[in-house]
């Protein structure tokens, strides 16, 4: 039985000795109701146990109740005494106030000087006595003869008690024995107009009356004391019962003895014992545990993660698992760890941990220690090699593990195609170019080739080879290892620095040699043996898997980046409505599906697009390309922003259905998009978004606004329409569109990112290029986790002189007036050479609108980069270009328009349609016939 087991047995025996049954005799202790047996105890036995002074719980209960009784009694006496004192003070003030009021009342002095003062003052005095709630109001002459008194029999008799002091003009208050017993009496002189004293007024209250008022609070105080005593007794009883259960009904002496046994047993055992609470704090640790884990002196009560333990040790101790003899490395020790929950038998939640030092076993067998070290080194290699999908980093991790635990120096040479992510081609009998990728050594002045040096290698073996200076000549045996281009001077320097043993192991995966790993020992280190060579092969085999995975990832990453770059815009289209700058930054690892676009539309309008496909990799990049192509195709139809997102939503749902049918799963594209249309004529911007962050508007004065744009569901979910919002954008403002990678980051709330974005945009006026730089400087992390697309556009508006608009009557004769107005407008702007083609185009478009459209009909000319002609009507019927037959009278108008215009088309509005055409200004017209 272990030390902690023996301690628990002694604890149970001591508890059973303390739980003797009550036989009713003196000196016998009632058994404590512990565990499930307490439900069978009678109330009488519970009460008897409660008042028993043999237990800690009983002592606490009696002490608390006695202390409360003493405090209640002292408080009650103090309350009564203080109440009576306050009442006496109030009685003195009250009698003095009543006496002064009666003495100085109008008519009192005159009544005293009258022939019959009693007739006048007696009714007044009685009325004042009753209303003021005093026992007597006595008015007397300066000689002390009463004129008023509650007892009429005493009227005319001399006052009992002092009164002459008041004749000097000063009132006073005294307590004296009157005709009704002890009383509080206030005497005040009654002054005449000339200052002489006409008499005195005496107002008194008996002490009995005063005490009766004070004693009214005694029942309330007694009731409050009783309630406090009951609550205290109940609380003390609950506390005592809880304490009784926790102490198992033990007395103070017995508990002291058990604690001494507990302390002696706990710190005497050769096993480390830890108790960890449910809050992951160390509750208890014995001396052996402190020694094994090197715990600080104040370890108890602290969180386990703050005790300076290794992460593996801390995670195991707080894991809450049931563990039996799991081997744990703590510094230079190997510990056998056992974990058990403490609440398995009704105890508090937590974990008890026992530790045994098994390090001494290595003294028994050195071979076991050697094997353990190698296993630990292999374990370390598995944890450290291949942590990243980077070829160079993996090679550095291999040399970092080998030095100094296995070798005094180590190097890794990799074929150049491997470093680029390609698979090396092994030449037939030729030399494979190996480039030094990583080197590590105990000495900084080692003679090995530096990183980047090319070392030739003939790939004629896949097994490790070992060379020792006592058995071979290092100068010549390098060629035996398959090396070429080896410098003999370097070999001599290697020998001079005491390098005497070498193991060379090829890195090969799937039958292909990727490189070579070399391990050196020097000085007093033992030469490599066969076990070391086997270990080196296993170590390199693990590293080779990591190098191959990194190589393939590098290739796939390069392909994905190439695909992504090819799908993104390579330049910005020519247009005059917006001055645009953009930035696109891929994620640090992997490629994503963020994209942006600037698409010129008809009528001096430009569409701005930003989108994001959830996820990374080739699938996200390919999906992004399909969505970007879809946006271009849909925008050619010139729909409204919300309509375009509706078409794009249907397209994403169709992509999901096709992929689900091909792959047998339902992989959702999970894309978001924002589509904005800016009109350079009106200065208005129409925006719709599908699950994407809204735009930011920076006004010319530097004020930053977030326009309210209704947010729709992400693309591909379907079922809900999209809504568009339109707002005016003053000329010179900046529209900022972005993807969520700009403002969202691990460990940072999106509201914080939006606040940083606002701060970086506010203030001085900047160009779009400067704005992009400032935003990225403020928000860009060193290694972004997600792609970032940023689009900044400064707005421009057409000058009113560049716009002309006329209303057209629904009469074929109105076409002549349109031609005249257009010809004059073009001549005023020096565009006479464009007049013929423009008149011909407008004649055909206006005639078509008059004949087939409905009123109102309007003509608008825009002179921007090109000359734009627009004819609008309220009909939704669109004309189509076709070949007219020889016998057809019509059908050739749109054909002529298509020949003279560079582009033409139709866009629908809320009130009808607009047929437009664009002509290049300043270029010679080609013969259309």
Short mmCIF file of C-alpha atoms in Angstrom, two decimals, residues 343-608:
data_model
loop_
_atom_site.label_atom_id
_atom_site.label_comp_id
_atom_site.label_asym_id
_atom_site.label_seq_id
_atom_site.Cartn_x
_atom_site.Cartn_y
_atom_site.Cartn_z
CA UNK A 343 -15.03 13.62 -6.74
CA UNK A 344 -15.37 9.91 -7.52
CA UNK A 345 -16.58 9.15 -3.95
CA UNK A 346 -18.46 12.34 -3.13
CA UNK A 347 -15.49 14.62 -2.58
CA UNK A 348 -14.99 18.10 -4.06
CA UNK A 349 -14.20 18.34 -7.78
CA UNK A 350 -10.52 18.25 -8.64
CA UNK A 351 -7.60 15.91 -9.29
CA UNK A 352 -5.12 14.11 -7.06
CA UNK A 353 -1.73 13.49 -8.68
CA UNK A 354 1.00 11.12 -7.54
CA UNK A 355 4.53 11.23 -8.98
CA UNK A 356 7.31 8.66 -8.85
CA UNK A 357 10.87 9.37 -9.91
CA UNK A 358 11.99 6.67 -12.33
CA UNK A 359 15.24 8.39 -13.22
CA UNK A 360 17.19 6.04 -10.95
CA UNK A 361 16.41 3.16 -13.29
CA UNK A 362 18.95 4.59 -15.71
CA UNK A 363 21.68 3.92 -13.18
CA UNK A 364 20.71 0.23 -13.31
CA UNK A 365 21.09 -0.08 -17.05
CA UNK A 366 22.95 2.45 -19.16
CA UNK A 367 21.50 0.97 -22.31
CA UNK A 368 17.99 1.83 -21.22
CA UNK A 369 19.07 5.41 -20.60
CA UNK A 370 20.66 5.59 -24.02
CA UNK A 371 17.49 4.27 -25.64
CA UNK A 372 15.39 6.71 -23.67
CA UNK A 373 17.52 9.63 -24.81
CA UNK A 374 17.20 8.54 -28.40
CA UNK A 375 13.44 8.10 -28.03
CA UNK A 376 13.20 11.53 -26.51
CA UNK A 377 15.28 12.94 -29.34
CA UNK A 378 13.05 11.24 -31.88
CA UNK A 379 10.04 12.59 -30.03
CA UNK A 380 11.56 16.06 -30.18
CA UNK A 381 12.27 15.59 -33.87
CA UNK A 382 8.66 14.61 -34.50
CA UNK A 383 7.48 17.72 -32.67
CA UNK A 384 9.95 20.18 -34.23
CA UNK A 385 10.53 18.98 -37.80
CA UNK A 386 7.86 19.80 -40.34
CA UNK A 387 6.04 22.48 -38.35
CA UNK A 388 5.75 24.63 -41.48
CA UNK A 389 5.28 23.85 -45.14
CA UNK A 390 8.54 25.55 -46.04
CA UNK A 391 11.43 23.57 -47.51
CA UNK A 392 14.22 25.73 -46.09
CA UNK A 393 12.62 25.92 -42.67
CA UNK A 394 12.25 22.13 -42.53
CA UNK A 395 15.96 21.69 -43.33
CA UNK A 396 16.85 24.16 -40.57
CA UNK A 397 14.67 22.24 -38.12
CA UNK A 398 16.52 19.01 -38.91
CA UNK A 399 19.94 20.51 -38.17
CA UNK A 400 18.56 22.24 -35.09
CA UNK A 401 17.38 18.91 -33.64
CA UNK A 402 20.61 17.05 -34.48
CA UNK A 403 22.95 19.65 -32.90
CA UNK A 404 24.05 19.20 -30.16
CA UNK A 405 21.88 16.26 -29.10
CA UNK A 406 23.21 13.85 -31.72
CA UNK A 407 26.10 15.50 -33.55
CA UNK A 408 28.56 18.36 -33.16
CA UNK A 409 27.75 19.68 -36.62
CA UNK A 410 25.08 18.96 -39.22
CA UNK A 411 24.26 20.16 -42.71
CA UNK A 412 21.46 19.62 -45.22
CA UNK A 413 21.95 19.91 -48.97
CA UNK A 414 18.89 19.97 -51.23
CA UNK A 415 18.52 19.77 -54.98
CA UNK A 416 17.63 23.11 -56.60
CA UNK A 417 14.33 21.82 -58.07
CA UNK A 418 13.25 20.78 -54.57
CA UNK A 419 13.79 24.28 -53.26
CA UNK A 420 11.55 25.60 -56.06
CA UNK A 421 8.86 23.01 -55.37
CA UNK A 422 9.64 20.77 -58.36
CA UNK A 423 10.55 17.11 -58.30
CA UNK A 424 14.25 16.57 -59.07
CA UNK A 425 15.20 14.53 -62.12
CA UNK A 426 17.97 12.10 -61.29
CA UNK A 427 20.54 12.08 -64.11
CA UNK A 428 21.74 8.74 -65.41
CA UNK A 429 25.30 8.51 -64.07
CA UNK A 430 25.53 12.27 -63.85
CA UNK A 431 25.92 14.63 -60.93
CA UNK A 432 22.88 16.07 -59.15
CA UNK A 433 23.45 19.67 -58.10
CA UNK A 434 22.96 19.96 -54.35
CA UNK A 435 22.84 23.37 -52.69
CA UNK A 436 23.69 23.84 -49.02
CA UNK A 437 20.35 24.78 -47.44
CA UNK A 438 21.08 24.62 -43.73
CA UNK A 439 24.12 24.19 -41.49
CA UNK A 440 24.48 24.14 -37.69
CA UNK A 441 27.48 23.48 -35.47
CA UNK A 442 28.58 23.78 -31.89
CA UNK A 443 31.47 26.02 -32.94
CA UNK A 444 30.72 29.17 -34.91
CA UNK A 445 34.02 28.96 -36.83
CA UNK A 446 33.28 25.54 -38.29
CA UNK A 447 34.94 24.69 -41.63
CA UNK A 448 31.79 23.40 -43.38
CA UNK A 449 30.51 25.02 -46.55
CA UNK A 450 28.12 27.96 -45.90
CA UNK A 451 24.48 28.12 -46.93
CA UNK A 452 24.09 28.57 -50.68
CA UNK A 453 27.22 26.66 -51.69
CA UNK A 454 26.73 24.04 -54.42
CA UNK A 455 27.96 20.52 -53.60
CA UNK A 456 27.71 17.94 -56.38
CA UNK A 457 26.31 14.50 -55.62
CA UNK A 458 26.09 11.28 -57.63
CA UNK A 459 22.75 9.65 -56.66
CA UNK A 460 23.88 6.01 -56.70
CA UNK A 461 22.76 5.00 -53.18
CA UNK A 462 19.83 5.44 -50.82
CA UNK A 463 21.37 4.05 -47.60
CA UNK A 464 23.41 5.90 -45.02
CA UNK A 465 27.20 5.65 -45.05
CA UNK A 466 29.63 6.17 -42.17
CA UNK A 467 33.26 7.37 -42.34
CA UNK A 468 35.80 7.59 -39.51
CA UNK A 469 39.20 9.23 -39.74
CA UNK A 470 40.93 6.19 -38.22
CA UNK A 471 39.56 3.95 -40.96
CA UNK A 472 39.75 6.11 -44.05
CA UNK A 473 41.22 9.22 -45.57
CA UNK A 474 38.64 12.02 -45.48
CA UNK A 475 40.17 13.67 -48.52
CA UNK A 476 39.52 10.66 -50.75
CA UNK A 477 36.55 9.03 -49.05
CA UNK A 478 34.32 12.01 -49.74
CA UNK A 479 34.13 10.69 -53.30
CA UNK A 480 33.20 7.27 -51.90
CA UNK A 481 30.21 8.96 -50.29
CA UNK A 482 29.16 10.17 -53.73
CA UNK A 483 30.22 13.81 -53.29
CA UNK A 484 31.72 15.84 -56.11
CA UNK A 485 33.31 19.31 -56.28
CA UNK A 486 34.73 18.81 -52.78
CA UNK A 487 37.58 21.13 -51.86
CA UNK A 488 40.62 19.27 -50.40
CA UNK A 489 41.52 22.38 -48.39
CA UNK A 490 38.16 22.19 -46.64
CA UNK A 491 38.82 18.53 -45.86
CA UNK A 492 42.14 19.49 -44.30
CA UNK A 493 40.50 22.17 -42.15
CA UNK A 494 37.91 19.63 -41.05
CA UNK A 495 40.68 17.34 -39.83
CA UNK A 496 42.50 20.22 -38.14
CA UNK A 497 39.43 21.12 -36.07
CA UNK A 498 39.13 17.51 -34.87
CA UNK A 499 36.18 16.29 -36.93
CA UNK A 500 36.71 12.57 -36.89
CA UNK A 501 33.39 10.88 -37.65
CA UNK A 502 30.73 11.43 -40.34
CA UNK A 503 27.39 9.93 -41.30
CA UNK A 504 25.90 10.86 -44.68
CA UNK A 505 22.22 10.00 -45.25
CA UNK A 506 20.30 10.72 -48.48
CA UNK A 507 16.85 12.32 -48.13
CA UNK A 508 14.59 10.31 -50.39
CA UNK A 509 10.82 10.12 -50.71
CA UNK A 510 8.74 8.00 -53.06
CA UNK A 511 11.89 6.65 -54.71
CA UNK A 512 13.39 10.06 -55.46
CA UNK A 513 16.47 11.57 -53.81
CA UNK A 514 15.69 15.08 -52.60
CA UNK A 515 18.97 15.91 -50.93
CA UNK A 516 21.59 14.85 -48.43
CA UNK A 517 21.93 15.17 -44.63
CA UNK A 518 25.39 15.02 -43.03
CA UNK A 519 26.21 14.61 -39.32
CA UNK A 520 29.68 15.23 -37.86
CA UNK A 521 31.34 14.53 -34.54
CA UNK A 522 34.55 16.10 -33.34
CA UNK A 523 36.85 16.38 -30.36
CA UNK A 524 36.14 14.04 -27.47
CA UNK A 525 32.73 12.90 -28.76
CA UNK A 526 32.36 9.17 -29.31
CA UNK A 527 32.59 8.06 -32.94
CA UNK A 528 29.37 7.11 -34.68
CA UNK A 529 28.50 3.43 -34.44
CA UNK A 530 25.93 1.20 -36.11
CA UNK A 531 23.18 2.25 -33.68
CA UNK A 532 23.92 5.88 -34.45
CA UNK A 533 23.67 5.19 -38.17
CA UNK A 534 20.28 3.51 -37.73
CA UNK A 535 19.11 6.44 -35.66
CA UNK A 536 20.36 8.90 -38.29
CA UNK A 537 18.44 7.05 -41.00
CA UNK A 538 15.23 7.19 -38.98
CA UNK A 539 15.75 10.86 -38.16
CA UNK A 540 16.40 11.76 -41.80
CA UNK A 541 13.46 9.64 -42.96
CA UNK A 542 11.14 11.75 -40.83
CA UNK A 543 12.69 14.93 -42.16
CA UNK A 544 12.41 13.68 -45.75
CA UNK A 545 8.65 13.35 -45.39
CA UNK A 546 8.48 16.94 -44.15
CA UNK A 547 10.69 18.20 -47.00
CA UNK A 548 8.60 16.38 -49.59
CA UNK A 549 5.36 17.72 -48.14
CA UNK A 550 6.81 21.22 -48.13
CA UNK A 551 8.04 20.77 -51.72
CA UNK A 552 4.63 19.69 -52.95
CA UNK A 553 2.96 22.48 -51.02
CA UNK A 554 5.40 24.99 -52.53
CA UNK A 555 4.51 23.74 -56.01
CA UNK A 556 0.78 23.83 -55.36
CA UNK A 557 1.06 27.23 -53.74
CA UNK A 558 2.98 28.59 -56.72
CA UNK A 559 0.35 27.17 -59.10
CA UNK A 560 -2.47 28.64 -57.03
CA UNK A 561 -0.79 32.05 -56.85
CA UNK A 562 -0.17 31.99 -60.59
CA UNK A 563 -3.81 31.08 -61.22
CA UNK A 564 -5.00 33.74 -58.83
CA UNK A 565 -2.84 36.44 -60.37
CA UNK A 566 -4.02 35.50 -63.84
CA UNK A 567 -7.65 35.84 -62.77
CA UNK A 568 -7.26 39.27 -61.16
CA UNK A 569 -7.26 42.55 -63.14
CA UNK A 570 -3.87 43.38 -64.56
CA UNK A 571 -4.72 47.03 -65.12
CA UNK A 572 -7.51 49.55 -64.89
CA UNK A 573 -9.77 50.42 -67.83
CA UNK A 574 -9.76 53.92 -69.28
CA UNK A 575 -12.57 56.13 -67.96
CA UNK A 576 -12.95 59.69 -66.70
CA UNK A 577 -15.59 59.30 -63.99
CA UNK A 578 -13.24 58.05 -61.28
CA UNK A 579 -9.59 58.32 -60.33
CA UNK A 580 -8.92 54.79 -59.03
CA UNK A 581 -6.13 53.14 -57.05
CA UNK A 582 -6.09 49.60 -55.70
CA UNK A 583 -4.07 47.18 -53.61
CA UNK A 584 -4.29 43.40 -53.52
CA UNK A 585 -2.31 41.43 -50.91
CA UNK A 586 -2.55 37.62 -50.76
CA UNK A 587 -2.60 35.76 -47.46
CA UNK A 588 0.70 34.71 -45.89
CA UNK A 589 -0.17 31.04 -46.37
CA UNK A 590 -2.37 29.88 -49.19
CA UNK A 591 -4.33 31.85 -51.76
CA UNK A 592 -7.83 33.09 -51.35
CA UNK A 593 -10.76 34.21 -53.43
CA UNK A 594 -10.80 38.00 -52.98
CA UNK A 595 -11.21 40.08 -56.13
CA UNK A 596 -12.03 43.58 -57.35
CA UNK A 597 -13.01 45.19 -60.63
CA UNK A 598 -13.56 48.55 -62.28
CA UNK A 599 -16.04 48.23 -65.16
CA UNK A 600 -16.97 51.21 -67.41
CA UNK A 601 -20.69 51.34 -68.21
CA UNK A 602 -22.74 53.33 -70.63
CA UNK A 603 -23.70 56.93 -69.94
CA UNK A 604 -20.46 58.04 -68.20
CA UNK A 605 -21.06 55.53 -65.45
CA UNK A 606 -18.56 53.18 -63.80
CA UNK A 607 -19.16 50.01 -61.77
CA UNK A 608 -16.92 49.22 -58.77
#
